[in-house]
Amino acid sequence: RAKSAGGNRYEIADPELDARAITRHGLTTALPAALERGEFFIEYQPLVHMDDGSVHGAEALVRWHHPQHGVLGPDQFIPLAEHTGLIVPLGRWVLQEAVRQAMYWQENHADGGPLRINVNLSPTQLHHPGLVTDTVAVLEGSGLAPGALCLEVTESALIGADEQLLKPLRQLADMGVDIALDDFGTGYSNLANLRRLPVSVLKLDRSFTQGMQHLPVDPVDVKIVEGIVSLAHSLELAVTVEGVETGAQAEQLRELGCDTAQGWYYARPGPPDRLHALSLADAV
Ligand code: C2E
Ligand code: MG
Ligand code: MG
Ligand code: MG
């Protein structure tokens, strides 16, 4: 069922081709006007419960509809926006728009069920003093419950983080906002460190699950994921797996106890109305 919901409207340009055709400088200088002109848009990728395949929520993934170069993926411009600081207003726009969309889904969902929204935060946003007030303002402005929002922070952004850096995240977590550790397993962080972080979700990086795409699966990968899931659960963290592309992978990861999953097997990132249709279909 979930498979048929895939299919993209376009292909995101190949980053290597782009590196030649598009200069970093050109893109960087075009960013502020692009935000003003409304050239950014968000695709949503569902997160599903592994036990029954129902939709748990969606991750907001930003794209840039560039007037000359077509649709650019976040890997092509987020680093530039980080570098210039434009990530702060851009990130604020993504949050506002994604939260508005989540509120729309909640109000129009067949059973009024909880549809949650995940939004990525980059390191610069984490360091920005307005993070907590901006987030509170967006939530209050929309009426979305803090518990319906999950902010994703990459593991590498929190390596060596001191209390000063963790404080805004802790404040948000205390309000009920979920904090997810994104791309978990790629940052070589100290596992014992996890206890200190105000996170409630681990998002296991795609690199861990790639070896499970086809049978027979790599037994070492299985052991590693098994270990991470049991550690996470003992710390009362939920585990989301990224990049699930095949049914074999989904089945294996479900058996290993992963809670939620995201990947092309279920659905590719897409326009908001597609996700709305997906969750309505689920409710029936
Ligand atoms: P991420 O947060 O780890 O997001 C998951 C990425 O994996 C997305 O790439 C998604 O399209 C891709 N993906 C999902 N399922 C599959 C699958 O089954 N197979 C494969 N091969 N890939 C899959 P995308 O959209 O290109 O985003 C890349 C990264 O850009 C994101 O990684 C996130 O770190 C960042 N990003 C996206 N939107 C935002 C944003 O609004 N703000 C910030 N700061 N960063 C963002
Ligand atoms: Mg993410
Ligand atoms: Mg991720
Ligand atoms: Mg990732």
Coordinates of C-alpha atoms and ligand atoms in Angstrom, one line a residue:
R1 CA 0.0 0.0 0.0
A2 CA 2.6 2.5 1.1
K3 CA 4.8 1.7 -1.9
S4 CA 2.3 3.1 -4.4
A5 CA 2.5 6.5 -2.7
G6 CA 6.0 7.0 -3.9
G7 CA 7.1 8.8 -7.0
N8 CA 8.7 12.2 -7.3
R9 CA 7.5 15.0 -9.5
Y10 CA 11.1 15.8 -10.5
E11 CA 14.7 14.7 -9.9
I12 CA 16.8 16.9 -7.7
A13 CA 19.8 18.0 -9.8
D14 CA 22.9 15.9 -9.5
P15 CA 25.2 17.7 -7.0
E16 CA 28.4 16.9 -8.9
L17 CA 27.0 18.3 -12.2
D18 CA 25.9 21.3 -10.3
A19 CA 29.2 21.9 -8.7
R20 CA 30.5 22.7 -12.2
A21 CA 27.5 24.5 -13.5
I22 CA 26.6 26.6 -10.5
T23 CA 29.2 28.5 -8.5
R24 CA 29.0 28.6 -4.8
H25 CA 29.4 32.4 -5.0
G26 CA 26.4 32.8 -7.3
L27 CA 24.2 30.7 -5.1
T28 CA 25.3 32.4 -1.9
T29 CA 24.6 35.9 -3.2
A30 CA 21.2 34.8 -4.6
L31 CA 20.0 33.3 -1.3
P32 CA 18.6 36.4 0.5
A33 CA 16.5 37.5 -2.5
A34 CA 15.4 33.9 -3.0
L35 CA 13.9 33.9 0.5
E36 CA 12.1 37.3 -0.2
R37 CA 10.8 36.1 -3.5
G38 CA 9.4 32.9 -2.0
E39 CA 11.6 30.5 -4.1
F40 CA 11.9 28.0 -1.2
F41 CA 9.4 25.3 -0.7
I42 CA 9.0 22.3 1.6
E43 CA 8.5 18.6 0.8
Y44 CA 7.2 16.3 3.5
Q45 CA 8.3 12.7 4.0
P46 CA 6.1 10.5 6.2
L47 CA 7.4 8.8 9.3
V48 CA 5.5 5.5 9.9
H49 CA 5.0 3.3 12.9
M50 CA 6.9 0.1 12.1
D51 CA 4.3 -2.1 13.9
D52 CA 1.3 -1.3 11.7
G53 CA 2.6 1.0 9.0
S54 CA 0.4 3.9 10.1
V55 CA 1.6 7.5 9.6
H56 CA 3.2 8.9 12.7
G57 CA 4.1 12.3 11.2
A58 CA 6.3 13.9 8.6
E59 CA 9.8 15.4 8.2
A60 CA 9.9 18.8 6.6
L61 CA 12.7 18.9 3.9
V62 CA 13.4 22.3 2.3
R63 CA 14.1 22.8 -1.4
W64 CA 15.0 25.8 -3.5
H65 CA 13.2 26.4 -6.8
H66 CA 16.0 28.3 -8.5
P67 CA 14.8 30.3 -11.5
Q68 CA 17.8 29.2 -13.7
H69 CA 19.0 25.9 -12.2
G70 CA 15.7 24.2 -11.3
V71 CA 15.1 22.5 -8.0
L72 CA 18.1 22.4 -5.7
G73 CA 18.3 20.0 -2.7
P74 CA 19.3 21.2 0.8
D75 CA 22.8 19.7 0.5
Q76 CA 23.4 22.2 -2.3
F77 CA 22.4 25.4 -0.3
I78 CA 22.1 24.7 3.4
P79 CA 25.9 24.8 3.9
L80 CA 26.0 28.2 2.1
A81 CA 23.1 29.5 4.2
E82 CA 24.8 28.3 7.3
H83 CA 28.0 30.1 6.3
T84 CA 26.3 33.4 5.7
G85 CA 23.9 33.3 8.5
L86 CA 20.9 33.3 6.2
I87 CA 20.0 29.9 7.7
V88 CA 18.5 31.8 10.7
P89 CA 15.7 33.5 8.7
L90 CA 15.4 30.6 6.3
G91 CA 15.1 28.1 9.2
R92 CA 12.5 30.4 10.9
W93 CA 10.5 30.3 7.6
V94 CA 10.7 26.5 7.4
L95 CA 9.6 26.1 11.0
Q96 CA 6.7 28.5 10.6
E97 CA 5.5 26.9 7.3
A98 CA 5.9 23.3 8.6
V99 CA 4.1 24.1 11.8
R100 CA 1.3 25.8 9.9
Q101 CA 1.0 22.7 7.7
A102 CA 1.0 20.3 10.7
M103 CA -1.8 22.4 12.2
Y104 CA -3.8 22.1 8.9
W105 CA -3.3 18.3 8.9
Q106 CA -4.5 18.1 12.5
E107 CA -7.6 20.1 11.8
N108 CA -8.4 18.2 8.7
H109 CA -7.3 14.7 9.6
A110 CA -10.2 12.2 9.5
D111 CA -10.0 11.1 13.1
G112 CA -8.3 14.3 14.4
G113 CA -5.4 11.9 15.2
P114 CA -2.0 13.3 16.2
L115 CA 0.0 14.2 13.2
R116 CA 3.5 15.3 14.2
I117 CA 6.0 17.4 12.4
N118 CA 9.8 17.1 12.3
V119 CA 11.9 20.1 11.5
N120 CA 15.7 20.1 11.0
L121 CA 17.9 22.6 12.9
S122 CA 21.4 23.4 11.8
P123 CA 24.3 24.2 14.2
T124 CA 24.0 28.0 13.6
Q125 CA 20.4 27.9 14.5
L126 CA 21.3 26.1 17.7
H127 CA 23.7 28.9 18.6
H128 CA 21.3 31.6 17.8
P129 CA 20.0 33.4 20.9
G130 CA 16.4 33.7 19.4
L131 CA 15.9 29.9 19.0
V132 CA 13.6 29.5 22.0
T133 CA 11.6 32.7 21.7
D134 CA 11.1 32.2 17.9
T135 CA 10.0 28.6 18.4
V136 CA 7.6 29.5 21.2
A137 CA 6.2 32.4 19.0
V138 CA 5.6 30.0 16.1
L139 CA 3.9 27.4 18.3
E140 CA 1.7 30.0 20.0
G141 CA 0.9 31.7 16.7
S142 CA -0.3 28.5 15.2
G143 CA -1.9 26.8 18.2
L144 CA 0.1 23.6 17.6
A145 CA 0.9 21.7 20.8
P146 CA 4.6 21.7 21.6
G147 CA 4.4 17.9 21.8
A148 CA 3.5 17.7 18.1
L149 CA 6.8 19.3 17.1
C150 CA 10.1 17.4 16.9
L151 CA 13.3 19.3 16.2
E152 CA 16.1 17.3 14.6
V153 CA 19.7 18.2 15.5
T154 CA 22.6 16.3 14.0
E155 CA 24.7 14.2 16.3
S156 CA 27.8 16.1 15.1
A157 CA 26.3 19.4 16.1
L158 CA 26.1 18.2 19.7
I159 CA 29.5 16.6 20.1
G160 CA 31.3 18.2 22.9
A161 CA 28.3 20.5 23.5
D162 CA 28.5 22.3 26.8
E163 CA 25.6 23.2 29.1
Q164 CA 25.4 26.7 27.5
L165 CA 24.7 25.2 24.1
L166 CA 22.3 22.6 25.5
K167 CA 20.3 25.1 27.6
P168 CA 17.9 26.2 24.8
L169 CA 17.3 22.6 23.7
R170 CA 16.6 21.7 27.3
Q171 CA 14.1 24.6 27.6
L172 CA 12.3 23.4 24.5
A173 CA 12.3 19.8 25.7
D174 CA 10.9 20.9 29.1
M175 CA 8.0 22.6 27.2
G176 CA 7.3 19.2 25.6
V177 CA 9.0 19.6 22.2
D178 CA 10.8 16.4 21.1
I179 CA 14.4 16.7 20.2
A180 CA 15.8 14.0 17.9
L181 CA 19.4 13.2 17.4
D182 CA 19.7 13.1 13.6
D183 CA 22.1 11.0 11.5
F184 CA 22.9 9.1 14.7
G185 CA 26.0 6.9 14.4
T186 CA 27.9 9.1 12.0
G187 CA 29.4 11.4 14.6
Y188 CA 31.5 9.1 16.7
S189 CA 29.9 10.5 19.8
N190 CA 30.4 9.0 23.2
L191 CA 27.4 6.8 23.9
A192 CA 27.5 7.5 27.6
N193 CA 27.1 11.2 26.6
L194 CA 23.6 10.4 25.4
R195 CA 22.3 10.5 28.9
R196 CA 23.3 14.1 29.3
L197 CA 21.5 15.3 26.1
P198 CA 17.8 16.5 26.2
V199 CA 16.9 14.1 23.4
S200 CA 14.0 11.8 23.2
V201 CA 14.5 10.2 19.7
L202 CA 17.5 8.7 18.0
K203 CA 17.4 8.8 14.2
L204 CA 19.6 6.0 13.1
D205 CA 21.6 7.1 10.0
R206 CA 21.0 5.4 6.6
S207 CA 24.5 4.1 6.5
F208 CA 23.6 1.5 9.2
T209 CA 20.6 0.2 7.4
Q210 CA 22.1 0.1 3.9
G211 CA 23.5 -3.4 4.5
M212 CA 20.0 -4.7 5.1
Q213 CA 18.5 -3.7 1.8
H214 CA 18.8 -7.1 0.3
L215 CA 18.9 -10.6 1.7
P216 CA 21.1 -12.1 3.1
V217 CA 21.6 -9.1 5.4
D218 CA 25.0 -8.4 6.9
P219 CA 25.0 -10.1 10.4
V220 CA 27.4 -7.5 11.8
D221 CA 25.0 -4.7 10.8
V222 CA 22.2 -6.6 12.5
K223 CA 24.2 -6.8 15.7
I224 CA 25.1 -3.1 15.7
V225 CA 21.5 -2.0 15.1
E226 CA 20.3 -4.5 17.8
G227 CA 22.8 -2.9 20.2
I228 CA 21.9 0.6 19.5
V229 CA 18.1 -0.1 19.7
S230 CA 18.5 -1.8 23.1
L231 CA 20.7 1.0 24.4
A232 CA 18.3 3.7 23.2
H233 CA 15.3 1.9 24.7
S234 CA 17.1 1.5 28.0
L235 CA 17.6 5.3 28.0
E236 CA 13.9 5.6 27.1
L237 CA 14.6 7.0 23.7
A238 CA 12.5 6.1 20.6
V239 CA 14.4 4.9 17.6
T240 CA 13.6 6.1 14.0
V241 CA 15.4 4.5 11.1
E242 CA 16.2 6.6 8.0
G243 CA 16.5 5.4 4.4
V244 CA 14.4 2.3 4.4
E245 CA 14.3 1.4 0.7
T246 CA 13.1 -2.2 0.6
G247 CA 10.6 -4.5 2.3
A248 CA 13.4 -6.8 3.5
Q249 CA 14.9 -3.9 5.3
A250 CA 11.6 -2.8 6.8
E251 CA 10.9 -6.3 8.1
Q252 CA 14.4 -6.7 9.6
L253 CA 14.3 -3.3 11.3
R254 CA 10.9 -4.0 12.7
E255 CA 12.1 -7.3 14.1
L256 CA 15.0 -5.4 15.7
G257 CA 12.6 -3.2 17.6
C258 CA 12.8 0.1 15.7
D259 CA 9.8 2.2 16.5
T260 CA 9.3 4.4 13.5
A261 CA 10.8 4.5 10.0
Q262 CA 11.2 6.8 7.0
G263 CA 12.3 6.0 3.5
W264 CA 11.5 5.5 -0.1
Y265 CA 9.9 2.1 0.6
Y266 CA 7.1 3.9 2.4
A267 CA 7.1 7.2 0.5
R268 CA 9.5 9.7 -1.0
P269 CA 9.4 13.3 0.1
G270 CA 6.5 15.0 -1.6
P271 CA 4.0 17.9 -1.6
P272 CA 1.9 18.3 1.5
D273 CA -1.4 17.2 -0.1
R274 CA 0.1 13.8 -0.9
L275 CA 0.8 13.2 2.8
H276 CA -2.6 14.4 3.7
A277 CA -4.1 11.8 1.4
L278 CA -1.8 9.1 2.8
S279 CA -2.8 9.6 6.4
L280 CA -6.5 9.8 5.5
A281 CA -6.1 6.5 3.6
D282 CA -4.5 5.0 6.8
A283 CA -7.4 6.1 9.0
V284 CA -9.9 4.2 7.0
Ligands
C2E1 P1 18.2 14.4 6.9 O1 17.6 15.3 8.0 O2 19.0 13.2 7.4 O3 17.0 14.0 6.0 C1 16.9 12.8 5.3 C2 17.4 12.8 3.9 O4 17.4 11.5 3.4 C3 16.6 13.6 3.0 O5 17.5 14.2 2.0 C4 15.7 12.6 2.3 O6 15.1 13.0 1.1 C5 16.6 11.5 2.2 N1 15.9 10.2 2.1 C6 14.8 9.8 2.7 N2 14.4 8.5 2.5 C7 15.5 8.0 1.8 C8 15.7 6.7 1.2 O7 15.0 5.7 1.4 N3 16.9 6.5 0.6 C9 17.8 7.6 0.3 N4 18.8 7.3 -0.4 N5 17.5 8.8 0.8 C10 16.4 9.0 1.5 P2 17.4 15.7 1.6 O8 15.9 16.1 1.5 O9 18.3 15.9 0.4 O10 18.0 16.5 2.8 C11 19.3 16.4 3.1 C12 19.6 17.0 4.4 O11 19.5 18.4 4.4 C13 18.7 16.5 5.6 O12 19.2 15.3 6.0 C14 18.9 17.7 6.6 O13 20.1 17.5 7.4 C15 19.1 18.9 5.7 N6 17.9 19.7 5.6 C16 16.8 19.5 4.9 N7 15.8 20.4 5.2 C17 16.4 21.3 6.1 C18 16.0 22.5 6.8 O14 14.8 22.9 6.6 N8 16.9 23.1 7.6 C19 18.1 22.5 7.8 N9 18.9 23.2 8.7 N10 18.6 21.4 7.2 C20 17.7 20.8 6.4
MG2 MG 16.5 15.2 9.5
MG3 MG 18.5 12.3 9.2
MG4 MG 20.7 11.5 7.2

